[in-house]
PDB file of C-alpha atoms in Angstrom:
ATOM      1  CA  MET A   1     -31.877 -53.568 -49.943  1.00 38.00           C
ATOM      2  CA  HIS A   2     -33.007 -50.220 -48.577  1.00 35.00           C
ATOM      3  CA  GLU A   3     -36.343 -48.595 -49.120  1.00 35.00           C
ATOM      4  CA  TYR A   4     -36.385 -44.913 -49.928  1.00 30.00           C
ATOM      5  CA  GLY A   5     -37.651 -43.803 -46.520  1.00 34.00           C
ATOM      6  CA  ASP A   6     -34.782 -45.570 -44.740  1.00 38.00           C
ATOM      7  CA  PHE A   7     -32.555 -42.528 -45.316  1.00 34.00           C
ATOM      8  CA  PRO A   8     -32.856 -39.623 -42.895  1.00 34.00           C
ATOM      9  CA  GLY A   9     -33.794 -36.459 -44.751  1.00 32.00           C
ATOM     10  CA  ALA A  10     -34.943 -38.354 -47.821  1.00 32.00           C
ATOM     11  CA  GLY A  11     -38.155 -36.322 -48.077  1.00 30.00           C
ATOM     12  CA  ASP A  12     -41.050 -37.419 -50.197  1.00 28.00           C
ATOM     13  CA  ALA A  13     -39.398 -37.765 -53.604  1.00 30.00           C
ATOM     14  CA  GLU A  14     -39.565 -41.264 -55.038  1.00 30.00           C
ATOM     15  CA  GLU A  15     -37.834 -41.078 -58.408  1.00 35.00           C
ATOM     16  CA  SER A  16     -34.282 -40.257 -59.360  1.00 39.00           C
ATOM     17  CA  GLU A  17     -35.046 -39.911 -63.044  1.00 39.00           C
ATOM     18  CA  PRO A  18     -35.986 -36.443 -64.294  1.00 36.00           C
ATOM     19  CA  VAL A  19     -39.747 -35.975 -64.183  1.00 30.00           C
ATOM     20  CA  GLY A  20     -41.234 -33.570 -66.701  1.00 33.00           C
ATOM     21  CA  GLY A  21     -37.729 -32.293 -67.453  1.00 39.00           C
ATOM     22  CA  ASP A  22     -37.116 -31.185 -63.863  1.00 43.00           C
ATOM     23  CA  GLU A  23     -34.341 -32.530 -61.665  1.00 45.00           C
ATOM     24  CA  PRO A  24     -35.650 -33.665 -58.236  1.00 44.00           C
ATOM     25  CA  ARG A  25     -34.803 -31.098 -55.586  1.00 40.00           C
ATOM     26  CA  THR A  26     -34.545 -33.456 -52.606  1.00 43.00           C
ATOM     27  CA  THR A  27     -30.987 -33.752 -51.296  1.00 46.00           C
ATOM     28  CA  PHE A  28     -29.328 -35.561 -48.462  1.00 46.00           C
ATOM     29  CA  PRO A  29     -27.539 -33.390 -45.932  1.00 50.00           C
ATOM     30  CA  ARG A  30     -23.850 -33.665 -46.745  1.00 61.00           C
ATOM     31  CA  SER A  31     -21.999 -35.463 -43.940  1.00 53.00           C
ATOM     32  CA  GLY A  32     -25.389 -36.564 -42.637  1.00 62.00           C
ATOM     33  CA  ALA A  33     -26.483 -40.053 -41.797  1.00 56.00           C
ATOM     34  CA  VAL A  34     -27.477 -41.522 -45.178  1.00 75.00           C
ATOM     35  CA  GLY A  35     -26.707 -45.166 -44.612  1.00 88.00           C
ATOM     36  CA  ASP A  36     -23.638 -47.098 -45.639  1.00 94.00           C
ATOM     37  CA  MET A  37     -23.976 -47.145 -49.452  1.00 96.00           C
ATOM     38  CA  LEU A  38     -22.954 -44.752 -52.233  1.00 97.00           C
ATOM     39  CA  PHE A  39     -23.342 -44.954 -56.012  1.00 98.00           C
ATOM     40  CA  ALA A  40     -19.880 -44.259 -57.456  1.00 98.00           C
ATOM     41  CA  TYR A  41     -19.850 -43.520 -61.183  1.00 98.00           C
ATOM     42  CA  GLY A  42     -16.539 -41.686 -61.619  1.00 98.00           C
ATOM     43  CA  THR A  43     -13.135 -41.677 -59.955  1.00 98.00           C
ATOM     44  CA  LEU A  44     -14.501 -43.373 -56.823  1.00 98.00           C
ATOM     45  CA  GLN A  45     -14.896 -46.565 -58.885  1.00 98.00           C
ATOM     46  CA  PHE A  46     -11.122 -47.011 -58.894  1.00 98.00           C
ATOM     47  CA  ALA A  47      -9.440 -48.974 -56.114  1.00 98.00           C
ATOM     48  CA  PRO A  48      -6.310 -46.737 -56.013  1.00 98.00           C
ATOM     49  CA  VAL A  49      -8.479 -43.648 -55.447  1.00 98.00           C
ATOM     50  CA  LEU A  50     -10.547 -45.312 -52.719  1.00 98.00           C
ATOM     51  CA  GLU A  51      -7.412 -46.650 -51.054  1.00 98.00           C
ATOM     52  CA  ALA A  52      -5.823 -43.173 -51.124  1.00 98.00           C
ATOM     53  CA  LEU A  53      -8.906 -41.484 -49.673  1.00 97.00           C
ATOM     54  CA  LEU A  54     -10.330 -44.075 -47.288  1.00 97.00           C
ATOM     55  CA  GLY A  55      -7.382 -46.344 -46.574  1.00 97.00           C
ATOM     56  CA  ARG A  56      -9.387 -49.302 -47.899  1.00 98.00           C
ATOM     57  CA  VAL A  57     -11.529 -50.414 -50.801  1.00 98.00           C
ATOM     58  CA  PRO A  58     -15.143 -50.999 -49.703  1.00 98.00           C
ATOM     59  CA  ARG A  59     -17.006 -53.977 -51.102  1.00 96.00           C
ATOM     60  CA  SER A  60     -19.007 -53.093 -54.172  1.00 96.00           C
ATOM     61  CA  ARG A  61     -21.354 -54.345 -56.843  1.00 95.00           C
ATOM     62  CA  LEU A  62     -22.459 -53.087 -60.238  1.00 96.00           C
ATOM     63  CA  GLY A  63     -25.335 -50.631 -60.526  1.00 97.00           C
ATOM     64  CA  VAL A  64     -27.020 -48.633 -63.268  1.00 97.00           C
ATOM     65  CA  ALA A  65     -28.921 -45.345 -62.960  1.00 98.00           C
ATOM     66  CA  ARG A  66     -31.557 -44.816 -65.652  1.00 97.00           C
ATOM     67  CA  GLY A  67     -32.225 -41.335 -67.014  1.00 97.00           C
ATOM     68  CA  ARG A  68     -28.688 -40.151 -66.255  1.00 98.00           C
ATOM     69  CA  ARG A  69     -25.293 -39.906 -67.904  1.00 98.00           C
ATOM     70  CA  VAL A  70     -21.736 -39.561 -66.641  1.00 98.00           C
ATOM     71  CA  ALA A  71     -20.669 -36.238 -68.147  1.00 98.00           C
ATOM     72  CA  ALA A  72     -17.182 -34.930 -68.806  1.00 98.00           C
ATOM     73  CA  LEU A  73     -16.601 -31.635 -66.995  1.00 97.00           C
ATOM     74  CA  PRO A  74     -14.782 -28.666 -68.505  1.00 96.00           C
ATOM     75  CA  GLY A  75     -11.121 -28.619 -67.414  1.00 94.00           C
ATOM     76  CA  ARG A  76     -11.483 -31.475 -64.900  1.00 96.00           C
ATOM     77  CA  ALA A  77     -10.337 -35.084 -64.911  1.00 96.00           C
ATOM     78  CA  TYR A  78     -13.379 -36.277 -62.950  1.00 97.00           C
ATOM     79  CA  PRO A  79     -17.025 -36.439 -64.121  1.00 98.00           C
ATOM     80  CA  GLY A  80     -20.467 -35.398 -62.985  1.00 98.00           C
ATOM     81  CA  LEU A  81     -23.691 -37.375 -62.895  1.00 98.00           C
ATOM     82  CA  VAL A  82     -26.419 -35.424 -64.704  1.00 98.00           C
ATOM     83  CA  PRO A  83     -29.969 -36.030 -65.960  1.00 97.00           C
ATOM     84  CA  ALA A  84     -30.194 -37.397 -69.510  1.00 97.00           C
ATOM     85  CA  ALA A  85     -33.470 -38.810 -70.794  1.00 97.00           C
ATOM     86  CA  GLY A  86     -33.133 -42.226 -72.379  1.00 97.00           C
ATOM     87  CA  ARG A  87     -29.575 -42.763 -71.121  1.00 98.00           C
ATOM     88  CA  ILE A  88     -28.022 -44.930 -68.411  1.00 97.00           C
ATOM     89  CA  ALA A  89     -25.049 -44.345 -66.142  1.00 98.00           C
ATOM     90  CA  ALA A  90     -23.092 -47.392 -65.008  1.00 97.00           C
ATOM     91  CA  GLY A  91     -21.051 -47.482 -61.832  1.00 98.00           C
ATOM     92  CA  LEU A  92     -20.453 -49.272 -58.568  1.00 98.00           C
ATOM     93  CA  LEU A  93     -22.595 -49.416 -55.473  1.00 97.00           C
ATOM     94  CA  LEU A  94     -20.074 -48.993 -52.642  1.00 97.00           C
ATOM     95  CA  GLU A  95     -21.231 -50.749 -49.473  1.00 96.00           C
ATOM     96  CA  GLY A  96     -20.232 -50.589 -45.824  1.00 96.00           C
ATOM     97  CA  LEU A  97     -19.169 -46.927 -45.663  1.00 96.00           C
ATOM     98  CA  THR A  98     -18.622 -45.609 -42.154  1.00 95.00           C
ATOM     99  CA  ARG A  99     -19.534 -42.170 -40.801  1.00 92.00           C
ATOM    100  CA  ALA A 100     -15.830 -41.201 -40.845  1.00 92.00           C
ATOM    101  CA  GLU A 101     -15.551 -42.267 -44.495  1.00 95.00           C
ATOM    102  CA  TRP A 102     -18.631 -40.210 -45.393  1.00 94.00           C
ATOM    103  CA  GLU A 103     -16.990 -37.180 -43.805  1.00 91.00           C
ATOM    104  CA  ILE A 104     -13.852 -37.732 -45.902  1.00 94.00           C
ATOM    105  CA  LEU A 105     -15.901 -38.082 -49.082  1.00 94.00           C
ATOM    106  CA  ASP A 106     -17.932 -34.966 -48.294  1.00 91.00           C
ATOM    107  CA  ARG A 107     -14.778 -32.923 -47.799  1.00 91.00           C
ATOM    108  CA  PHE A 108     -13.301 -34.379 -50.969  1.00 94.00           C
ATOM    109  CA  GLU A 109     -16.255 -33.721 -53.290  1.00 93.00           C
ATOM    110  CA  ASP A 110     -16.581 -30.249 -54.848  1.00 90.00           C
ATOM    111  CA  ALA A 111     -19.287 -27.836 -53.725  1.00 91.00           C
ATOM    112  CA  GLU A 112     -20.946 -28.286 -57.143  1.00 94.00           C
ATOM    113  CA  TYR A 113     -22.076 -31.768 -56.097  1.00 95.00           C
ATOM    114  CA  ASP A 114     -25.296 -32.379 -54.189  1.00 94.00           C
ATOM    115  CA  LEU A 115     -25.743 -35.663 -52.383  1.00 93.00           C
ATOM    116  CA  ARG A 116     -29.105 -36.888 -53.702  1.00 94.00           C
ATOM    117  CA  PRO A 117     -31.108 -40.096 -53.695  1.00 94.00           C
ATOM    118  CA  ILE A 118     -31.129 -41.953 -56.992  1.00 95.00           C
ATOM    119  CA  ARG A 119     -32.772 -45.192 -58.011  1.00 96.00           C
ATOM    120  CA  LEU A 120     -30.349 -47.905 -59.147  1.00 96.00           C
ATOM    121  CA  VAL A 121     -30.967 -51.051 -61.092  1.00 96.00           C
ATOM    122  CA  LEU A 122     -28.815 -53.809 -59.606  1.00 94.00           C
ATOM    123  CA  PRO A 123     -28.068 -56.991 -61.543  1.00 91.00           C
ATOM    124  CA  PRO A 124     -27.799 -60.268 -59.628  1.00 90.00           C
ATOM    125  CA  ASP A 125     -24.351 -60.583 -58.052  1.00 82.00           C
ATOM    126  CA  GLY A 126     -23.325 -63.934 -56.567  1.00 84.00           C
ATOM    127  CA  ASP A 127     -25.746 -64.577 -53.694  1.00 85.00           C
ATOM    128  CA  GLU A 128     -27.213 -61.068 -54.009  1.00 81.00           C
ATOM    129  CA  PRO A 129     -30.468 -60.892 -55.971  1.00 86.00           C
ATOM    130  CA  GLY A 130     -30.986 -58.235 -58.597  1.00 88.00           C
ATOM    131  CA  GLY A 131     -33.586 -55.510 -58.299  1.00 93.00           C
ATOM    132  CA  THR A 132     -33.696 -51.805 -57.601  1.00 94.00           C
ATOM    133  CA  ASP A 133     -32.570 -49.717 -54.665  1.00 94.00           C
ATOM    134  CA  VAL A 134     -32.508 -46.027 -53.805  1.00 95.00           C
ATOM    135  CA  VAL A 135     -29.100 -44.834 -52.666  1.00 95.00           C
ATOM    136  CA  PRO A 136     -27.218 -41.549 -52.420  1.00 95.00           C
ATOM    137  CA  ALA A 137     -24.990 -40.284 -55.224  1.00 96.00           C
ATOM    138  CA  TYR A 138     -23.016 -37.086 -55.675  1.00 96.00           C
ATOM    139  CA  VAL A 139     -24.993 -35.414 -58.469  1.00 97.00           C
ATOM    140  CA  TRP A 140     -23.337 -32.614 -60.461  1.00 98.00           C
ATOM    141  CA  THR A 141     -25.110 -29.220 -60.425  1.00 96.00           C
ATOM    142  CA  ALA A 142     -22.902 -27.018 -62.645  1.00 96.00           C
ATOM    143  CA  ALA A 143     -21.917 -26.857 -66.327  1.00 95.00           C
ATOM    144  CA  THR A 144     -20.788 -29.966 -68.198  1.00 97.00           C
ATOM    145  CA  THR A 145     -19.470 -30.673 -71.644  1.00 95.00           C
ATOM    146  CA  GLY A 146     -21.530 -32.514 -74.242  1.00 95.00           C
ATOM    147  CA  ALA A 147     -19.130 -35.445 -74.045  1.00 98.00           C
ATOM    148  CA  ASP A 148     -19.426 -38.496 -71.827  1.00 98.00           C
ATOM    149  CA  TRP A 149     -16.642 -39.199 -69.321  1.00 98.00           C
ATOM    150  CA  ARG A 150     -14.729 -42.348 -70.228  1.00 98.00           C
ATOM    151  CA  PRO A 151     -13.333 -44.383 -67.316  1.00 97.00           C
ATOM    152  CA  GLU A 152     -10.881 -46.191 -69.617  1.00 97.00           C
ATOM    153  CA  ALA A 153      -9.397 -42.893 -70.815  1.00 97.00           C
ATOM    154  CA  PHE A 154      -9.189 -41.613 -67.223  1.00 98.00           C
ATOM    155  CA  ALA A 155      -7.426 -44.812 -66.101  1.00 98.00           C
ATOM    156  CA  ARG A 156      -4.920 -44.589 -68.921  1.00 98.00           C
ATOM    157  CA  ALA A 157      -4.137 -40.871 -68.722  1.00 97.00           C
ATOM    158  CA  ASN A 158      -4.897 -39.709 -65.175  1.00 98.00           C
ATOM    159  CA  LEU A 159      -5.412 -42.466 -62.602  1.00 98.00           C
ATOM    160  CA  ALA A 160      -1.883 -42.732 -61.190  1.00 98.00           C
ATOM    161  CA  ASP A 161      -1.454 -38.977 -60.779  1.00 98.00           C
ATOM    162  CA  TYR A 162      -5.003 -38.542 -59.481  1.00 98.00           C
ATOM    163  CA  ALA A 163      -4.581 -41.239 -56.809  1.00 98.00           C
ATOM    164  CA  GLN A 164      -1.284 -39.656 -55.761  1.00 98.00           C
ATOM    165  CA  ARG A 165      -2.980 -36.258 -55.459  1.00 97.00           C
ATOM    166  CA  CYS A 166      -5.715 -37.889 -53.344  1.00 97.00           C
ATOM    167  CA  GLU A 167      -3.072 -39.354 -51.029  1.00 97.00           C
ATOM    168  CA  HIS A 168      -1.379 -35.971 -50.701  1.00 97.00           C
ATOM    169  CA  TRP A 169      -4.710 -34.234 -50.007  1.00 96.00           C
ATOM    170  CA  ARG A 170      -5.552 -36.694 -47.233  1.00 96.00           C
ATOM    171  CA  ALA A 171      -2.030 -36.530 -45.747  1.00 95.00           C
ATOM    172  CA  SER A 172      -2.184 -32.717 -45.711  1.00 94.00           C
ATOM    173  CA  GLY A 173      -5.256 -32.707 -43.473  1.00 94.00           C
ATOM    174  CA  MET A 174      -7.957 -32.768 -46.161  1.00 93.00           C
ATOM    175  CA  PRO A 175      -8.124 -29.011 -46.762  1.00 89.00           C
ATOM    176  CA  SER A 176     -11.580 -27.832 -47.801  1.00 78.00           C
ATOM    177  CA  ASP A 177     -10.089 -25.610 -50.512  1.00 72.00           C
ATOM    178  CA  GLY A 178      -9.026 -28.712 -52.459  1.00 72.00           C
ATOM    179  CA  TRP A 179      -5.609 -29.737 -53.548  1.00 73.00           C
TER     180      TRP A 179
END
């Protein structure tokens, strides 16, 4: 497990949950050295998307972020992680990401995401003990809908097309203006 200060640029913030209604302002530099783990709560939880973007599926384990929700975004198939008192956001802790993979993910993620440290609760997983860890996550900074994003609905209605679009984006040189 990593301690908060293990991440370059992590600053002094300790909590990922909103404090006094304010979202922490500390962010990781995008494409910076933030370690090899990422909390994935949306489309990056799906093996076909990871395979299309990274050419592999990193090892992962379950994680939960308290004080957050996975919000549906207006007109988009993918979600955003936002503060939400009393809520939890479930996802996967992706492990073993390389610098090159971070660069791909940074190019892929919209400008409305900030890469920020969040505290995860990790259940025991095989030989891995449970506990908490602070890891980076792409946190949404723009408007959301009032609805939660549903991974099952995404998988049923959008996953195949979305993974294909990811493959095309990567094959076309990963343009920064999206697909």
